[in-house]
CSV table of C-alpha atoms and ligand atoms in Angstrom, one decimal:
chain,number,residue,atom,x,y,z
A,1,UNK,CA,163.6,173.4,123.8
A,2,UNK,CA,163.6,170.4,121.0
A,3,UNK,CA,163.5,167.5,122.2
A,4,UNK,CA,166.5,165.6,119.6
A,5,UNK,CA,165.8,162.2,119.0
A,6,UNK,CA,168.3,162.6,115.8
A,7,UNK,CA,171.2,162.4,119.1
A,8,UNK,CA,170.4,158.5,119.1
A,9,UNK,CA,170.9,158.4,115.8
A,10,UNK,CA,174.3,159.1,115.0
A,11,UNK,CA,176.8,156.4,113.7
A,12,UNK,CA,177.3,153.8,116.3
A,13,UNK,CA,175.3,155.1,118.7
A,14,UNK,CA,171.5,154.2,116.6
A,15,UNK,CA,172.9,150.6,117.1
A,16,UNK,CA,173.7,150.5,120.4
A,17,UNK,CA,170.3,151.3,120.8
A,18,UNK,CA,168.9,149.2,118.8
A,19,UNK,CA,165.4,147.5,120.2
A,20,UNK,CA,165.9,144.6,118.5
A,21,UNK,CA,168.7,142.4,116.7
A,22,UNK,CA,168.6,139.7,114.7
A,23,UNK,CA,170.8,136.5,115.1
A,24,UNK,CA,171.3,133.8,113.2
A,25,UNK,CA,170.8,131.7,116.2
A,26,UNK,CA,166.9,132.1,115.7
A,27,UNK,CA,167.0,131.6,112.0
A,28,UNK,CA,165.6,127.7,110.8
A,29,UNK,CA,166.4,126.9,106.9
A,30,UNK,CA,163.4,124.8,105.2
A,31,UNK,CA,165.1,122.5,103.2
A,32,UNK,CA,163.2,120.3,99.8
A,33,UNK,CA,164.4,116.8,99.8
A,34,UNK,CA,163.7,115.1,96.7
A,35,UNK,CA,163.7,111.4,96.3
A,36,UNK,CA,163.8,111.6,92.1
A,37,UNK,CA,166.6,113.6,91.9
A,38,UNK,CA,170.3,112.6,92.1
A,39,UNK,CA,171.9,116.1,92.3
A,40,UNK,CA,170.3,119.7,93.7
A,41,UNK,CA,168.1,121.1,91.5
A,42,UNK,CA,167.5,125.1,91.4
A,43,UNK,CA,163.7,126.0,92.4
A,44,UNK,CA,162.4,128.1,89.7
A,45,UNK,CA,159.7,130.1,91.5
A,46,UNK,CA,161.8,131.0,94.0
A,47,UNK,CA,165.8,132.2,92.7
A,48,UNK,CA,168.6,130.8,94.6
A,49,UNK,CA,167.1,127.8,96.4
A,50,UNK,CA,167.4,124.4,95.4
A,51,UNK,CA,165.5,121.0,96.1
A,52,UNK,CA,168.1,118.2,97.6
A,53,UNK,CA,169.0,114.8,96.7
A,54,UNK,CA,169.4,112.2,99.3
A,55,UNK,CA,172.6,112.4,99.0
A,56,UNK,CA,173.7,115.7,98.5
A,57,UNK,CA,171.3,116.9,101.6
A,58,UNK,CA,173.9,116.0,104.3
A,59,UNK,CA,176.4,118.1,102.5
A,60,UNK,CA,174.1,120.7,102.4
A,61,UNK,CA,172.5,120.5,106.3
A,62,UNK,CA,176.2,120.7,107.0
A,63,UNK,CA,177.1,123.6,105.1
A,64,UNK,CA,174.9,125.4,107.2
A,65,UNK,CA,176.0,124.3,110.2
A,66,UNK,CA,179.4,125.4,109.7
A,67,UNK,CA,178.3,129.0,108.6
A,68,UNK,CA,176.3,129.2,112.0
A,69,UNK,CA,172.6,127.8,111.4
A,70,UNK,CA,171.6,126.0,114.2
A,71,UNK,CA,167.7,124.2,112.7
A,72,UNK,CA,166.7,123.4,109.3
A,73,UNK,CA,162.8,122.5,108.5
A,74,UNK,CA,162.6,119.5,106.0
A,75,UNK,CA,159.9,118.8,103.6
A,76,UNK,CA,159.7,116.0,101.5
A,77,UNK,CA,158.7,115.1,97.8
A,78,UNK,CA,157.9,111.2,97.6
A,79,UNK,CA,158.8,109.5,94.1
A,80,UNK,CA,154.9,108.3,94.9
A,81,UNK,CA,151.9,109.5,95.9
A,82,UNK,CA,148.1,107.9,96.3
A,83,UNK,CA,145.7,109.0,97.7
A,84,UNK,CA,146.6,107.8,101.6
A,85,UNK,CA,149.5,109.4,101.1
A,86,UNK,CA,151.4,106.3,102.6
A,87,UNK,CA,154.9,107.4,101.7
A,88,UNK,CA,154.5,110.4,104.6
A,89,UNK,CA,154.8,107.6,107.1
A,90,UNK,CA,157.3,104.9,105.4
A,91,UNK,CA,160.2,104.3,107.7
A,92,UNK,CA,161.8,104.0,104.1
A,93,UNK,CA,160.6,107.4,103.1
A,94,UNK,CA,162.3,110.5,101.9
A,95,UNK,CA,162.2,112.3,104.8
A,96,UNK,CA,162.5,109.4,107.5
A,97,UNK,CA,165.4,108.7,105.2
A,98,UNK,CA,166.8,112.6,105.2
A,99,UNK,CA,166.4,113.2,108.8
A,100,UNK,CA,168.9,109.9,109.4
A,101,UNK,CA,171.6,111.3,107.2
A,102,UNK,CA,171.2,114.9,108.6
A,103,UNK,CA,171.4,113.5,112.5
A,104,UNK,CA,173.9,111.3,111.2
A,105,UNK,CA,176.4,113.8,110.4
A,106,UNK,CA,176.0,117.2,112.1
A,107,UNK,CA,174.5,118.6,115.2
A,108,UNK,CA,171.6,120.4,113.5
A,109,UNK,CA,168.1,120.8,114.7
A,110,UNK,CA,166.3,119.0,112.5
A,111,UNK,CA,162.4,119.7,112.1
A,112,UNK,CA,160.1,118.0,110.3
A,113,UNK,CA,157.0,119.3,108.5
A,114,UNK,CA,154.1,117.3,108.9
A,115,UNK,CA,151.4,117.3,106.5
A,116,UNK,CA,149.8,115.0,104.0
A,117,UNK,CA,149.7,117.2,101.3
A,118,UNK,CA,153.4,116.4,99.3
A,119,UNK,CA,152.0,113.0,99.7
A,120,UNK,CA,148.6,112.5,98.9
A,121,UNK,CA,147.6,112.2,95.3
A,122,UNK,CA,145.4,114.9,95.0
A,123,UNK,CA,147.5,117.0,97.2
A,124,UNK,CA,145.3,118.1,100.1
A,125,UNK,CA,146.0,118.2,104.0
A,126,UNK,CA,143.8,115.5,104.9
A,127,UNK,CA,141.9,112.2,103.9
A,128,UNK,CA,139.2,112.5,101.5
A,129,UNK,CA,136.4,111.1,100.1
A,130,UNK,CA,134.9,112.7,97.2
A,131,UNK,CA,135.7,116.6,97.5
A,132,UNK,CA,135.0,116.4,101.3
A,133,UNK,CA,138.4,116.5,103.5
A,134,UNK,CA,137.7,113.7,106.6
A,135,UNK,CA,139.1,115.6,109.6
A,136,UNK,CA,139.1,112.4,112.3
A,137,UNK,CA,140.0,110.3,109.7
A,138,UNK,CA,142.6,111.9,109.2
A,139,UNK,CA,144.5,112.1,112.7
A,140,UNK,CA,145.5,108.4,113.1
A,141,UNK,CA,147.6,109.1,110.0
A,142,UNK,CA,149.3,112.3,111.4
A,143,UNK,CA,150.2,110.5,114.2
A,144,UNK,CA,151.7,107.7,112.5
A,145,UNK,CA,153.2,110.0,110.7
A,146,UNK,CA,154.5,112.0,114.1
A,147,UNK,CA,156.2,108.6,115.0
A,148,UNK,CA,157.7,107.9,112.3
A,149,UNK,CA,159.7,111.3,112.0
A,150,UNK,CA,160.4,110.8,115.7
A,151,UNK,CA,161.5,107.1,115.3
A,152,UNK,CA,164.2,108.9,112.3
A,153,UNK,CA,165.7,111.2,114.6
A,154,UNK,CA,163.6,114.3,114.4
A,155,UNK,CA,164.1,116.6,116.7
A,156,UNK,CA,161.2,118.6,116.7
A,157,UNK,CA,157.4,117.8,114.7
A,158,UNK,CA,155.7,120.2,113.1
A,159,UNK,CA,151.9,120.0,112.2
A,160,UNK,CA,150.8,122.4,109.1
A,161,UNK,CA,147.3,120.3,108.1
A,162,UNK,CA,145.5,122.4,110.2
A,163,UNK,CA,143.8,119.5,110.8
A,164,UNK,CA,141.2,120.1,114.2
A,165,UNK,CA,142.7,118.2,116.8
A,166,UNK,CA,145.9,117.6,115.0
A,167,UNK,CA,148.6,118.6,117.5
A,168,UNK,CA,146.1,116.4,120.5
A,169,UNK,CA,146.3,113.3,118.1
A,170,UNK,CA,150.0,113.5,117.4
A,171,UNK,CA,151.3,114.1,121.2
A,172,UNK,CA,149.6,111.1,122.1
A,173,UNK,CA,151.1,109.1,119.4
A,174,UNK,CA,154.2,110.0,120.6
A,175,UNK,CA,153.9,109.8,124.1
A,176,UNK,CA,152.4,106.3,123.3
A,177,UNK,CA,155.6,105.4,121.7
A,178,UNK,CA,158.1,106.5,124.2
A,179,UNK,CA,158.7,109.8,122.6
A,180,UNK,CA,157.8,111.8,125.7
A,181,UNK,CA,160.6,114.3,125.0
A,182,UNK,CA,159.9,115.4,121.5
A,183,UNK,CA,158.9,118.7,121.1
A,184,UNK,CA,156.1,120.0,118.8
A,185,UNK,CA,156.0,123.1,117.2
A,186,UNK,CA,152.2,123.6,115.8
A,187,UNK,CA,151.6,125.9,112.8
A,188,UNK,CA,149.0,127.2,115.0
A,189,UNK,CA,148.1,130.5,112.5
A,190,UNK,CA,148.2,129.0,109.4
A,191,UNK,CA,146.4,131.3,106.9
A,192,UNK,CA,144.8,130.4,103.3
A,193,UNK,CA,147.5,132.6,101.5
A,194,UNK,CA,148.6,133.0,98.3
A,195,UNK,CA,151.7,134.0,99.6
A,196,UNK,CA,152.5,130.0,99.4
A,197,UNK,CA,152.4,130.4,95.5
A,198,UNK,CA,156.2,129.3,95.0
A,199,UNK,CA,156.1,127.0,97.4
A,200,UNK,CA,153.5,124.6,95.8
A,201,UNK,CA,155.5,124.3,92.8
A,202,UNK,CA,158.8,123.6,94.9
A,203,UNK,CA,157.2,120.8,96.8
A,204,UNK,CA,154.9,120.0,94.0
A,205,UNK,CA,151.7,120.2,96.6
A,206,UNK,CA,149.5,121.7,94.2
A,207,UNK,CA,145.8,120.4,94.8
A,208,UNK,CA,143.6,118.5,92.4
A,209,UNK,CA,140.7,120.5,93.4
A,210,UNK,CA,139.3,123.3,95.5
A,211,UNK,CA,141.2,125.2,97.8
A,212,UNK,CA,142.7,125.4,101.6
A,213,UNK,CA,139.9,127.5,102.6
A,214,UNK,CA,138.4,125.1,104.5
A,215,UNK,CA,141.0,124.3,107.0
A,216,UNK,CA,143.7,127.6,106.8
A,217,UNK,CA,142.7,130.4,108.3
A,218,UNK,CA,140.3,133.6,106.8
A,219,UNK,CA,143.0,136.1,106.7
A,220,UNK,CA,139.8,138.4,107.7
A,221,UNK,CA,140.3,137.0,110.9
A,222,UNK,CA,142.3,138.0,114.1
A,223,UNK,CA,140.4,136.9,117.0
A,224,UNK,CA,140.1,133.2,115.3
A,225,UNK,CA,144.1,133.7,115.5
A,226,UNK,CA,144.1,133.4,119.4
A,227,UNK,CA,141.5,130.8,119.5
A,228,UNK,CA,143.5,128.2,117.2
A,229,UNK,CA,146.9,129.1,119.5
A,230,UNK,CA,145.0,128.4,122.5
A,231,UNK,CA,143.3,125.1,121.4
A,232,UNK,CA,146.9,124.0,120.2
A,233,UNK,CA,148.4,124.8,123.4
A,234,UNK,CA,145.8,123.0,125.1
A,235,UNK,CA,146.3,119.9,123.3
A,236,UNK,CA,150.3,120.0,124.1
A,237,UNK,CA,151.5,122.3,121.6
A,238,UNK,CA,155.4,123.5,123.2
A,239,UNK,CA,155.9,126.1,120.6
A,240,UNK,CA,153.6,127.7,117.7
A,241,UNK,CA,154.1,129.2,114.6
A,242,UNK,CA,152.2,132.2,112.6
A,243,UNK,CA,152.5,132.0,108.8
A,244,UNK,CA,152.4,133.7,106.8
A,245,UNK,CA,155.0,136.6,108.9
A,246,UNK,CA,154.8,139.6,107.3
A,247,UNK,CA,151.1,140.0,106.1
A,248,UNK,CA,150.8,139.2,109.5
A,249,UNK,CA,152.3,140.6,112.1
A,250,UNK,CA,149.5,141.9,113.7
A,251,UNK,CA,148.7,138.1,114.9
A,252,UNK,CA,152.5,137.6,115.8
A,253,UNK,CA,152.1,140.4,118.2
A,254,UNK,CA,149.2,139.5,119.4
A,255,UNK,CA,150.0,136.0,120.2
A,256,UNK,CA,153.2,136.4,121.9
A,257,UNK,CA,151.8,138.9,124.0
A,258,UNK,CA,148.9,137.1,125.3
A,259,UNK,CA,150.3,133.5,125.4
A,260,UNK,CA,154.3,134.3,126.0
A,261,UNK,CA,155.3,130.8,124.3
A,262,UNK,CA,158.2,130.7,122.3
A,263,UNK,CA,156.9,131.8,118.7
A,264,UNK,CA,157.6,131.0,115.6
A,265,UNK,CA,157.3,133.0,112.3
A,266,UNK,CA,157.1,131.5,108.9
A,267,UNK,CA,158.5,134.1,106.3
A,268,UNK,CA,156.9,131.8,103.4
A,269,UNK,CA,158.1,131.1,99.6
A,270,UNK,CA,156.1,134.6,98.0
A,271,UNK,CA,157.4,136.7,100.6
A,272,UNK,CA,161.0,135.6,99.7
A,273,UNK,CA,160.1,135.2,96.4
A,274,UNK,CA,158.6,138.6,95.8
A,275,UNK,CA,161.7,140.1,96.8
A,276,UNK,CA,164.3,138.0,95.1
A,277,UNK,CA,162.3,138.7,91.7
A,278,UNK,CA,162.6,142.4,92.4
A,279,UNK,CA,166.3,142.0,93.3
A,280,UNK,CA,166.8,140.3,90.0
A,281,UNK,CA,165.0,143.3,88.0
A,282,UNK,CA,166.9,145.4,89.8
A,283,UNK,CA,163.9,147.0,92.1
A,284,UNK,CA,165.2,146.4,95.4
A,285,UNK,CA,168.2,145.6,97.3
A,286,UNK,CA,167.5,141.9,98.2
A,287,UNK,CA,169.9,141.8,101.3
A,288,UNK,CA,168.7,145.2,102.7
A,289,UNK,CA,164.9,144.0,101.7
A,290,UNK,CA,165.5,140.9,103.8
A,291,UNK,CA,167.2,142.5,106.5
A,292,UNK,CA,164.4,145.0,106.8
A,293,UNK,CA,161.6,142.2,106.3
A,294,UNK,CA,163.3,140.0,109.2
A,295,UNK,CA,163.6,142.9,111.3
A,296,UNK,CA,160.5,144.0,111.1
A,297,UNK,CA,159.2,139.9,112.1
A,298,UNK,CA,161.2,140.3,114.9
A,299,UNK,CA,160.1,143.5,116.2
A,300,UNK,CA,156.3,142.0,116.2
A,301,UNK,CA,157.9,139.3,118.4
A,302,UNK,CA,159.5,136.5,116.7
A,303,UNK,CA,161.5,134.4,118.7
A,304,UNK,CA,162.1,132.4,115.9
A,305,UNK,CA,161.8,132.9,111.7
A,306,UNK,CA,161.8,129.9,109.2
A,307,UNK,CA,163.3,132.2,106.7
A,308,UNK,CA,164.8,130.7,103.4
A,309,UNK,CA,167.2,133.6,103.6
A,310,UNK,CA,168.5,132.0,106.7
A,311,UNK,CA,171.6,130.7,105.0
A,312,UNK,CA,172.5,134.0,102.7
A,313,UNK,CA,172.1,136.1,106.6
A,314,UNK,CA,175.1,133.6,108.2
A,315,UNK,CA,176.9,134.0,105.0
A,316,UNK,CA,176.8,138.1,106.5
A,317,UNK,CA,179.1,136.5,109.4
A,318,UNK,CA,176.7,138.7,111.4
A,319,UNK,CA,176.1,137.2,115.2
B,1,PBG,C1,152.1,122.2,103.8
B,1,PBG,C2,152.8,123.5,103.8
B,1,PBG,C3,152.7,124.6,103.0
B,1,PBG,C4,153.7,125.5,103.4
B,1,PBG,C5,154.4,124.9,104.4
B,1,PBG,N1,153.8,123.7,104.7
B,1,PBG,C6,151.9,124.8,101.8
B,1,PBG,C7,150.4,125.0,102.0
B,1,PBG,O1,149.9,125.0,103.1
B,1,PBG,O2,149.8,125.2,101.0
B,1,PBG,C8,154.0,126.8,102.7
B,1,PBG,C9,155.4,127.3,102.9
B,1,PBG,C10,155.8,128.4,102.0
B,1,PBG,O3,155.0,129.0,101.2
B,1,PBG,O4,157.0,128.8,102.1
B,1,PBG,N2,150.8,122.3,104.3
């Protein structure tokens, strides 16, 4: 006798059993706040997103609140830079200053990115001195950093330097500070991609020299993967991240099964890029390219994805 899997998939039944589903309730939205500008300003590299103004980011953050979003990740682009990167932890900075409005006016969960490379002058993750990144000297800053996000409002703090002993240095910042109750959600995973491509041209965090390779991960490397989850964990880590998703969801699997936390997933600026650009030449069906990337993320165990697509999926009116 055949066995007929084909029965499951008739019309109605293949999605009642359906392993997985995505929601909108999981989805994050990163969101470029840009202290020069005075109106949104389209993103080149990457169709169909834009980089904020301080003012027109509250109208935005609420936008997608009303269509169902429930977390937006901020990054900020500083009118200045030096080589401290000093705006990152201005209480009068772009993102201290974004966060406010946000909390302000909707219920969002607003996340910060933390990292020093929008800020510094020659756009790396981390102090330097000559071509050398300073890895302790670094951590004071991230936690100053860390607090000042908290002291804004942030809801949640994420660490992308992959600085060693980042995510240590910044709980006890907070904790020093009274912000006991702030969550942080470590880019634990953080591979040297080039799958951040679009990205460094819509937060203009290109770097004046070198590379990342000597702080983001080989993406030779799965073992390392667990390693860097566990050591963030240990240092007080409540949620990590893998990024890049789709290149690797081997490590997403891996991770949630071993450590069970709640698990992010960063589908990052080339991955939505590479299939907008097809969409536009007429390639690929963007919304049944991301549908299929975002279910395939989940299916390797997301329980979250910071998807730039987030807001196009609520406009679906899906769950
Ligand atoms: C900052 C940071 C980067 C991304 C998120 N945070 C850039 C990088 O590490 O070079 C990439 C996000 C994306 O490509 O969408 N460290």
């Amino acid at each position: 006798m055949i066995k007929r899997m084909r029965r499951l998939r008739q019309p109605g039944v293949r999605d009642l059993v359906a392993e997985n589903r995505l929601s909108v309730k999981t989805m994050i939205q990163p969101i470029f706040v840009d202290e020069r500008l005075s109106q949104p300003k389209p993103i080149d590299s990457m169709p169909g997103q834009n980089r904020q103004s301080l003012d027109s980011v509250a109208g935005e953050a609420a936008e997608l609140e009303d269509l169902g979003v429930p977390a937006v990740l901020l990054f900020g682009l500083p009118a200045h830079k030096d080589e401290m990167g000093s705006a990152a932890y201005d209480s009068q900075g772009i993102i201290q200053k974004a966060v406010a409005k946000i909390k302000e006016t909707t219920n969002l969960v607003v996340i910060t990115d933390l990292c020093l490379c929008e800020y510094t002058s020659h756009g790396h993750c981390g102090l330097i001195r000559g071509e050398k990144i300073l890895n302790d000297e670094t951590l004071p800053i991230l936690g100053e950093i860390a607090v000042s996000h908290a002291e804004a409002g942030a809801d949640i703090i994420a660490p992308s330097g992959m600085m060693d002993g980042m995510v240590g240095a910044i709980r006890t910042a907070l904790d020093l500070e009274g912000y006991t109750e702030t969550p942080i959600l470590s880019y634990a995973a953080k591979y040297a991609s080039t799958f951040y491509g679009p990205f460094r041209e819509a937060a203009e965090s290109g770097f004046a020299f070198g590379d990342r390779k000597g702080y983001q991960m080989n993406p030779a490397n799965a073992a390392e993967a667990m390693w860097e989850v566990q050591l963030d964990l240990e240092e007080g880590a409540d949620m990590v991240m893998v990024k890049p998703a789709m290149p690797y969801l081997d490590i997403l699997r891996s991770v949630k099964d071993v450590f069970g936390v709640p698990t992010a997933a960063y589908q990052v600026s080339g991955e939505y890029s590479m299939i907008a650009a097809a969409a536009e030449r007429g390639w690929l069906n963007d919304r049944a390219a991301f549908l299929e990337a975002l279910t395939s993320i989940k299916r390797a165990g997301a329980d979250m994805i910071i998807t730039y697509w987030a807001k196009e999926y609520a406009k679906l009116g899906q769950e």
